[in-house]
XYZ file of C-alpha atoms in Angstrom:
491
model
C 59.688 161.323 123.825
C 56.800 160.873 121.421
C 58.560 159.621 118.381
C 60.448 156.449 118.086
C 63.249 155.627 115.728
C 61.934 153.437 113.159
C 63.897 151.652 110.282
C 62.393 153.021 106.660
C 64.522 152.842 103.431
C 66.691 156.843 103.025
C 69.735 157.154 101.585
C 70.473 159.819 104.370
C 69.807 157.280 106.719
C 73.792 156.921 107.460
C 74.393 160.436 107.615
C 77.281 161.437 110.172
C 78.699 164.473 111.926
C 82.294 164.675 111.318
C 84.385 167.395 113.086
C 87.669 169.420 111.468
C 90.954 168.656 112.826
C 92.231 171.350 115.438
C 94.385 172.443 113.317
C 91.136 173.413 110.799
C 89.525 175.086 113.901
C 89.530 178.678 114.604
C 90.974 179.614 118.072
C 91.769 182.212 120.326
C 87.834 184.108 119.450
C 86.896 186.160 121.985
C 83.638 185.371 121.329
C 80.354 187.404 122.962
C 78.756 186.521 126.283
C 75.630 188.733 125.057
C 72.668 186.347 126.206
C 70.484 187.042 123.528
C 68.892 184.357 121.201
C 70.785 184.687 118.092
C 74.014 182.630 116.278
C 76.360 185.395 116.316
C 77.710 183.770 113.446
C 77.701 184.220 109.686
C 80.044 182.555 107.039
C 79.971 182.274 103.393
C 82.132 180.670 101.248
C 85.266 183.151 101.175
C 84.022 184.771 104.970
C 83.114 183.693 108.684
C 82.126 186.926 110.515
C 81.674 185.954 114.328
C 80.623 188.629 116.726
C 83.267 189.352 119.945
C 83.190 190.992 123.550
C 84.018 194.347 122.988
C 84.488 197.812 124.984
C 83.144 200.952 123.959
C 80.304 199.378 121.665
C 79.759 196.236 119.565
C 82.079 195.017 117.066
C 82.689 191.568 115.192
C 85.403 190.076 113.329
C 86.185 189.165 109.801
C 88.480 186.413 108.663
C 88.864 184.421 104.845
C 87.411 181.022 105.656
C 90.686 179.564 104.887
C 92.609 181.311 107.780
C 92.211 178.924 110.462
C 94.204 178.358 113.261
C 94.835 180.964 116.205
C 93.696 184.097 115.283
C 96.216 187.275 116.709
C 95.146 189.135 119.540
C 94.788 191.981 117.607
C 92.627 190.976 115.125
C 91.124 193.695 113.075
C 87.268 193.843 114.118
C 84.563 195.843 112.309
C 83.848 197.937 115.269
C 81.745 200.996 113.748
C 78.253 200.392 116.370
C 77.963 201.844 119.262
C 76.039 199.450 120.822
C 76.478 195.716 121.152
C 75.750 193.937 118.140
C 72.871 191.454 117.909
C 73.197 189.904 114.306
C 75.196 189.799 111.439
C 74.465 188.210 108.092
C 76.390 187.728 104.797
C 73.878 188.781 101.523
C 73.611 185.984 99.493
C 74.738 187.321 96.398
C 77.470 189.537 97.275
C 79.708 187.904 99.393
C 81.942 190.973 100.397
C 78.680 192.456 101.806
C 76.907 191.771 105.687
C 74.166 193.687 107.666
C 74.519 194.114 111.220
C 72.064 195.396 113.631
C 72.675 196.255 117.233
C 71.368 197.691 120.564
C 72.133 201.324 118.695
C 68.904 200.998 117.226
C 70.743 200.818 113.438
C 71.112 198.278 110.685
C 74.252 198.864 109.306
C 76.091 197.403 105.892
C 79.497 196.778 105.532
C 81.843 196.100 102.431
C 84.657 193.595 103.408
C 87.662 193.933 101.436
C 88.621 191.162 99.021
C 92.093 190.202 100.937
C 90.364 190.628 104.277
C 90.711 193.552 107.185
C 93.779 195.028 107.988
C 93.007 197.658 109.702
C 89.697 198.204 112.456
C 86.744 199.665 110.213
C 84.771 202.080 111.516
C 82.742 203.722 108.258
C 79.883 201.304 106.903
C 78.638 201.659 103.350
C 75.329 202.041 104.730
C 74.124 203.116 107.681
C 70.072 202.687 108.653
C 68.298 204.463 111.033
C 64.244 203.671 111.409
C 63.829 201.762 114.622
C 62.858 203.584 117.693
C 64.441 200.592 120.065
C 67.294 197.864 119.714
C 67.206 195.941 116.365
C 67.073 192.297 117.563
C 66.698 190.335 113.965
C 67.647 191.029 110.146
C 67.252 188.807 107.281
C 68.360 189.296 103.698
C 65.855 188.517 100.691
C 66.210 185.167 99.086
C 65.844 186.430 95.758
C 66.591 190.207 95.577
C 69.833 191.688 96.308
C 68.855 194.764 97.378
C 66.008 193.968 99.611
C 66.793 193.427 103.341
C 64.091 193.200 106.397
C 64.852 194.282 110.230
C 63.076 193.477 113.177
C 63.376 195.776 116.296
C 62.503 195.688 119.730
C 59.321 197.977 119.199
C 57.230 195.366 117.361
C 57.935 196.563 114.019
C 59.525 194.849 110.968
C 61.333 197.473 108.464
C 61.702 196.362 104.696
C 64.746 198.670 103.219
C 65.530 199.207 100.017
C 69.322 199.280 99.920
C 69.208 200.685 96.229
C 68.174 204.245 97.814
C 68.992 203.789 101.421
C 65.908 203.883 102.679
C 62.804 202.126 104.447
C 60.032 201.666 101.933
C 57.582 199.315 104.175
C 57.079 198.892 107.966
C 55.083 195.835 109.182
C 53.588 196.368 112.246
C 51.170 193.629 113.232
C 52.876 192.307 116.058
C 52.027 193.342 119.422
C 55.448 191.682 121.315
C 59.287 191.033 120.723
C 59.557 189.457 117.125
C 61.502 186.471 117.806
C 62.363 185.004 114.332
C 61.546 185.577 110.597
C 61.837 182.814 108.046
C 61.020 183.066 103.933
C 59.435 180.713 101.829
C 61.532 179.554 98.328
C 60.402 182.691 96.137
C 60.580 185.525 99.381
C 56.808 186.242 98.641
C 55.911 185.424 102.069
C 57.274 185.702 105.191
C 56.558 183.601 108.184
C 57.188 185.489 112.254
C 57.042 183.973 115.169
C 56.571 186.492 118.200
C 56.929 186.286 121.640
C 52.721 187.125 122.194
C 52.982 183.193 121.416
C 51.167 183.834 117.781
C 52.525 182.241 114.974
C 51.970 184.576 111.507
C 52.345 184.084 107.629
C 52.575 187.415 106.228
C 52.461 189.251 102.990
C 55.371 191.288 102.901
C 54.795 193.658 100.399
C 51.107 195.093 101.815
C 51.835 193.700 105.286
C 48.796 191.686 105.373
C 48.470 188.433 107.569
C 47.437 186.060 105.476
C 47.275 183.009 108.279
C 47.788 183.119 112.009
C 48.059 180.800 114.913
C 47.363 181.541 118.965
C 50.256 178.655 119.956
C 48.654 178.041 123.736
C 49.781 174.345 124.157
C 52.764 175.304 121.087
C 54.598 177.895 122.581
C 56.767 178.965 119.711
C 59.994 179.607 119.308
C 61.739 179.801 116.236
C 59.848 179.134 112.554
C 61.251 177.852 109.330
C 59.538 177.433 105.569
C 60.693 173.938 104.350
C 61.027 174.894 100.819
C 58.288 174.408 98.210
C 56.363 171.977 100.465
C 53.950 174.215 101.677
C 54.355 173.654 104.956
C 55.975 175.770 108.245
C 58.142 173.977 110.881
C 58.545 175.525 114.587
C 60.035 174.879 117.743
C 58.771 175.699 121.017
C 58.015 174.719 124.140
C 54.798 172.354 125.169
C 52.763 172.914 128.173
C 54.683 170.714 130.197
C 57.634 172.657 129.387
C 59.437 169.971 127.262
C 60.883 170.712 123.816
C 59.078 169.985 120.731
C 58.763 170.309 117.341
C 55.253 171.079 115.218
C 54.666 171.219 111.587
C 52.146 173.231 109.652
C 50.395 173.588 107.115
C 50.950 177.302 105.617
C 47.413 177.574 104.010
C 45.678 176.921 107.776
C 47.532 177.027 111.268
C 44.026 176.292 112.567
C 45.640 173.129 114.430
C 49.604 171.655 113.764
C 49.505 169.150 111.763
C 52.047 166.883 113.711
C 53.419 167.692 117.432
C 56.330 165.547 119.068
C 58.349 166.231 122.060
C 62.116 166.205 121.934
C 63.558 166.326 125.180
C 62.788 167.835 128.617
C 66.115 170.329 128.477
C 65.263 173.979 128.535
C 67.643 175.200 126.070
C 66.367 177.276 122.731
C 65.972 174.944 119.665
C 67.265 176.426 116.222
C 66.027 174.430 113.309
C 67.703 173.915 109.841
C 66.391 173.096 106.950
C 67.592 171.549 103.706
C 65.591 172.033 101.097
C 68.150 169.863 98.554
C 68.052 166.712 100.737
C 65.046 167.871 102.902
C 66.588 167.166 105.507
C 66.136 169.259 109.045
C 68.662 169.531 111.807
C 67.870 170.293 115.135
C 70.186 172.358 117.607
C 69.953 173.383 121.035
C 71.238 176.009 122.489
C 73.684 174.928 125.529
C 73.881 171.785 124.160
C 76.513 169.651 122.503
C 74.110 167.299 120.645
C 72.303 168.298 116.870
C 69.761 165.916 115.540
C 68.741 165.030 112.444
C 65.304 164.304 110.753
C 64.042 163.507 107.265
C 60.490 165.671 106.199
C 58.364 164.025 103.658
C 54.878 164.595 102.533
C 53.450 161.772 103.791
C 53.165 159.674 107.397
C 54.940 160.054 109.735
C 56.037 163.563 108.036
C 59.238 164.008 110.270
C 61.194 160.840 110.050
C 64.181 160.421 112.927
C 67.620 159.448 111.644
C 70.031 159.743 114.122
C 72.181 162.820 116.212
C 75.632 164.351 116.141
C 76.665 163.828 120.357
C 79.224 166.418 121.542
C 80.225 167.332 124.960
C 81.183 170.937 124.170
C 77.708 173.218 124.704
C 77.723 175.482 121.765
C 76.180 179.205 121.469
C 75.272 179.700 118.268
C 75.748 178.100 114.566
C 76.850 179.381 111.137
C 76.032 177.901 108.348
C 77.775 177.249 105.233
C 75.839 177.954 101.815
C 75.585 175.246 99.414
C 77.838 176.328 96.512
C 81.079 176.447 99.129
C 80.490 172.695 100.604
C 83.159 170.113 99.617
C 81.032 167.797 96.575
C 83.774 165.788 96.168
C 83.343 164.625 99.939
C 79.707 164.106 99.639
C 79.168 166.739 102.530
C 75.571 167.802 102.302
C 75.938 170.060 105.279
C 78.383 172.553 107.443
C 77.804 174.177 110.462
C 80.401 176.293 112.358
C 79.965 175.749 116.106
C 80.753 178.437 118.637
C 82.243 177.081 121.644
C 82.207 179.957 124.405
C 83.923 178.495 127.336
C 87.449 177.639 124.612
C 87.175 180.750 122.540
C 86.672 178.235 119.574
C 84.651 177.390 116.553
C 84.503 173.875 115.009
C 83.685 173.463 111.856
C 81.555 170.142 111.350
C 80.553 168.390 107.822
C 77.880 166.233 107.851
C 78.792 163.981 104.712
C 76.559 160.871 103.184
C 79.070 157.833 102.792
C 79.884 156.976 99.617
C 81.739 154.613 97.472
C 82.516 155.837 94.626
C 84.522 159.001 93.912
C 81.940 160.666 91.626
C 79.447 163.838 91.187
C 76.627 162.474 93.465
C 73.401 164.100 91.486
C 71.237 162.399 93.747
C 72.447 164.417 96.688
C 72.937 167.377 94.665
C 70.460 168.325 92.548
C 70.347 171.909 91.572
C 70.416 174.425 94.087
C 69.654 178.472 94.772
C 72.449 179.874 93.264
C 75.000 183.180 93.807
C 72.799 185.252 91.505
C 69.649 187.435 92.288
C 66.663 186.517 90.378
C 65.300 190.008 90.573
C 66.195 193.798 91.305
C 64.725 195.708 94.890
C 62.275 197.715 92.289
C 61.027 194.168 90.247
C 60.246 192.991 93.562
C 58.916 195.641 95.006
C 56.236 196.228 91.988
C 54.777 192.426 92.450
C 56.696 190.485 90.600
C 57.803 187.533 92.795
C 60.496 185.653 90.544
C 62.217 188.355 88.800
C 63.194 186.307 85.700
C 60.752 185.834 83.258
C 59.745 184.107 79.855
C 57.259 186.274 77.235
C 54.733 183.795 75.364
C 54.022 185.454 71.841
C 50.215 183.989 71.103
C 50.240 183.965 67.099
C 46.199 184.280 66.734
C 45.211 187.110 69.165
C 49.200 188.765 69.007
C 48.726 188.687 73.274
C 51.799 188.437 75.310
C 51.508 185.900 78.187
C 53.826 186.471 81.040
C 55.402 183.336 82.859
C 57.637 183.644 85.990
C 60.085 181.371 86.400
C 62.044 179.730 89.207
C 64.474 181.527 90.738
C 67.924 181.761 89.802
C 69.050 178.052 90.143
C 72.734 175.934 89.910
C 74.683 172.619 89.865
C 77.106 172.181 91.948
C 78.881 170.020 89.599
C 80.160 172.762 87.448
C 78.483 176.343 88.808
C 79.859 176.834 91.847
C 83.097 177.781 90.577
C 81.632 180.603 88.370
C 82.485 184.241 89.936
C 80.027 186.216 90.284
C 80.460 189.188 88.388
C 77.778 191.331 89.823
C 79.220 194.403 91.710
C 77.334 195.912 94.746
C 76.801 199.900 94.835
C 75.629 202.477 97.735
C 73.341 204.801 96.671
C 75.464 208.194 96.765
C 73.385 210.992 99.367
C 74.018 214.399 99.775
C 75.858 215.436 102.706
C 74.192 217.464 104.499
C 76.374 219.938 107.210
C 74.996 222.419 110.157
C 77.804 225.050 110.346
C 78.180 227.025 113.464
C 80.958 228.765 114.176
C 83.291 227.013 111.768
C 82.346 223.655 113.394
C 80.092 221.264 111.707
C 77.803 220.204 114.712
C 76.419 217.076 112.274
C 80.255 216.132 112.145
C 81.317 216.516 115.360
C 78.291 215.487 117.356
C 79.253 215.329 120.858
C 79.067 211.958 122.465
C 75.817 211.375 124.264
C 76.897 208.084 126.531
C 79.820 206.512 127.721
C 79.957 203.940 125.020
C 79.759 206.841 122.620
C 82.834 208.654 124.154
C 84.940 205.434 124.435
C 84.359 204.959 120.728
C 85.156 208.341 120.017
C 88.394 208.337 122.300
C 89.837 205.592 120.418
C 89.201 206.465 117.016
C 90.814 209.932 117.845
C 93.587 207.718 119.145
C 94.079 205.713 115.767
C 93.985 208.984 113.783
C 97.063 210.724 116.393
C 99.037 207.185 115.716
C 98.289 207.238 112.105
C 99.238 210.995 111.967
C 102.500 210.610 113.614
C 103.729 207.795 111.360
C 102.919 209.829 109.123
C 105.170 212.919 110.247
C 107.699 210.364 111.052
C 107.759 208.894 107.857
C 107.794 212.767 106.010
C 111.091 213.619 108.630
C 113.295 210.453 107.371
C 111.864 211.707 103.821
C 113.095 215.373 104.383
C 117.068 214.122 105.821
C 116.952 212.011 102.703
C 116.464 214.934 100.442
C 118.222 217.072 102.620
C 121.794 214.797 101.960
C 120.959 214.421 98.612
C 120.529 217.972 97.461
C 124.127 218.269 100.012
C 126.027 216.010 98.168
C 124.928 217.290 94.876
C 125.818 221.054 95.727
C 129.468 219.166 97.068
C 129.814 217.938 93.689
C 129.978 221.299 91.835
């Protein structure tokens, strides 16, 4: 390794890795062998969506994050792809809702009910159809609630408006696989890393690359924006094949502005970043082990703390937002670790010790909160923060127009405010193809064998459902029957 652990003065310098009780766990997961590079996990603060092996096309399950334990075998899944499904993530501001995007070539979005599933749930709130291949990555909008980006298999990033169900920008710059997307603090740029082993900060809105980087010694990975700092973080491979990290400066990937080599393991490395505590965590794929550095803005830049050692190899990693972390434990940090081989995933805090019992503002300062700072069309017209102050000038009567910060919150008192916001689908117009009596856009006859499967079983849950309810309408009819017998008996 390149870096050495040196002793500087942090007070994250003690940070540990402490893992939930068994009982805390969630067990019994059949979770995906799909080999693809991707978590497979989402969670929020009332959700953790995980996605499972499934027959007959891709499906994940939903359970409260307070349901831990063994799940049943029978766990209602959200199971409406027919393909397998590559990624799943929660919007940010309306926790009922998550995109998925599989092998289908769709981006679908869901709406969880408040209590949970009870039954399987086949019928999406939206369903979006634009790639021409498998749909490997989506990522929601930091700032706008509508806005949500998709990266597919033919090169091509698709920006969709989810206030009229529909694509209104496709980037296509890159010339291979897009292997990760990343968004600086305000989601006016967006930062790609692609396997043709360029490295690209791009303009969303016009699609224009604003900086990009040939990675020939670098081979990158996976990207990250660490916050306001003006600077990109990626993982790759060097040209020795060992891991390593490299930091950037945004404004000029001319040359990395720091390089060091982790380890000589070949498993993927996902970064995290903290922009609170800026503080990044480092996890391999296959491994058990995550490590943890502190960035700062001058020499040495990444700073080594110490790692969280585990002999279970995880697959992927949720995260847990800010506003549903336990303050009162001084846990600055969750991840929810998918163990493959146990069907199990381990929550883990990592918490800064402290003495005293009381709101640590230090650790804490204020945070991106659960509201949007601007609406799909705000964004979409230029406007980068959404929320805005209006400077009356008293000698020339000009309005100035300042843009603010996104939508920000303590976690001393805010995170227990609901958000009241409610999330709508834009309503379409069926359209129908009758033929016969039989609308062909409404029984479309299944194509593959995935496609029949699917189609098999959901005729199955409608014949069950149908003769429970016959059943149910019977005992109904006796009852009446005896009544209206005993009545006539009577006169």
């Amino acid at each position: 390794m390149s870096w050495r652990p040196t002793y500087r003065s942090s007070k994250f310098r003690n940070v540990y890795g402490k893992v939930a009780n068994r009982e805390h766990c969630f067990d019994g997961i059949p979770i995906t062998k799909n080999v693809h590079d991707n978590h497979f996990c989402a969670v929020n603060s009332k959700f953790l969506a995980v996605v499972t092996e499934s027959a007959g096309g891709g499906s994940f399950i939903v359970v409260p994050i307070s349901q831990y334990g063994r799940l049943d075998s029978h766990q209602p899944k959200v199971c409406g792809h027919q393909g397998n499904v590559l990624d799943i993530k929660w919007n940010p501001f309306f926790e009922n809702i998550i995109a998925s995007c599989s092998e289908d070539t769709s981006v679908r979005v869901w709406e969880i009910p408040e209590c949970g599933l009870r039954r399987n749930m086949t019928e999406a709130v939206m369903e979006l159809y634009g790639h021409s291949r498998r749909v490997g990555l989506i990522e929601w909008h930091p700032t706008t609630s509508g806005i949500l980006f998709s990266a597919g298999y033919d090169y091509k990033i698709l920006i969709w408006n989810l206030e009229v169900g529909e694509p209104v920008k496709m980037i296509d710059c890159h010339t291979d696989v897009i292997l990760s997307m990343s968004f600086n603090t305000d989601g006016s740029l967006l930062a790609t890393s692609c396997k043709d082993k360029k490295l690209r900060v791009i303009e969303p809105r016009s699609g224009r690359v604003l900086q990009q980087a040939s990675c020939k010694n670098h081979r990158v990975n996976r990207v990250v924006f660490l916050g306001n700092m003006k600077r990109l973080l990626t993982t790759g491979v060097s040209r020795w094949n060992t891991r390593q990290i490299a930091l950037w400066d945004q404004e000029d990937l001319a040359m990395p502005i720091v390089e060091e080599d982790i380890d000589g393991l070949s498993g993927l490395l996902f970064p995290f970043y903290d922009a609170d505590t800026h503080m990044l965590y480092l996890a391999g794929k296959g491994d058990g082990n995550i490590r943890y550095f502190e960035i700062t803005t001058e020499k040495p830049y990444v700073q080594y703390l110490t790692e969280f050692r585990s002999p279970a190899p995880q697959k992927g990693l949720g995260v847990m937002p800010k506003h549903g972390l336990d303050v009162a434990a001084c846990e600055v940090f969750r991840f929810y670790k998918l163990v493959t081989l146990k069907g199990l995933i381990e929550p883990i805090s990592m918490i800064v010790p402290r003495r005293s019992d009381t709101y640590q503002e230090d650790i804490y300062p204020m945070t991106a909160g659960i509201e949007p700072a601007l609406s799909a069309g705000e964004w979409l017209s230029g406007i980068n923060r959404g929320k805005q102050k209006y400077l009356l000038k008293s000698l020339h009567s000009t309005m100035i127009v300042l843009p603010t910060d996104p939508v920000l919150m303590s976690l001393k008192e805010g995170y227990h405010k609901p958000n009241q916001l409610v999330f709508k689908a834009p309503v379409k117009e069926k359209k129908s193809v009758v033929v016969n009596g039989i609308d062909l856009l409404e029984n479309v006859p299944p194509r593959t064998e995935n496609e029949l499967l699917r189609m098999f079983f959901r005729q199955q849950d409608e014949l069950r459902r149908l003769k429970d309810e016959l059943t149910s309408k019977d005992v109904r009819i006796r009852q009446l029957e005896l009544d209206i017998s005993v009545i006539l008996g009577q006169h």
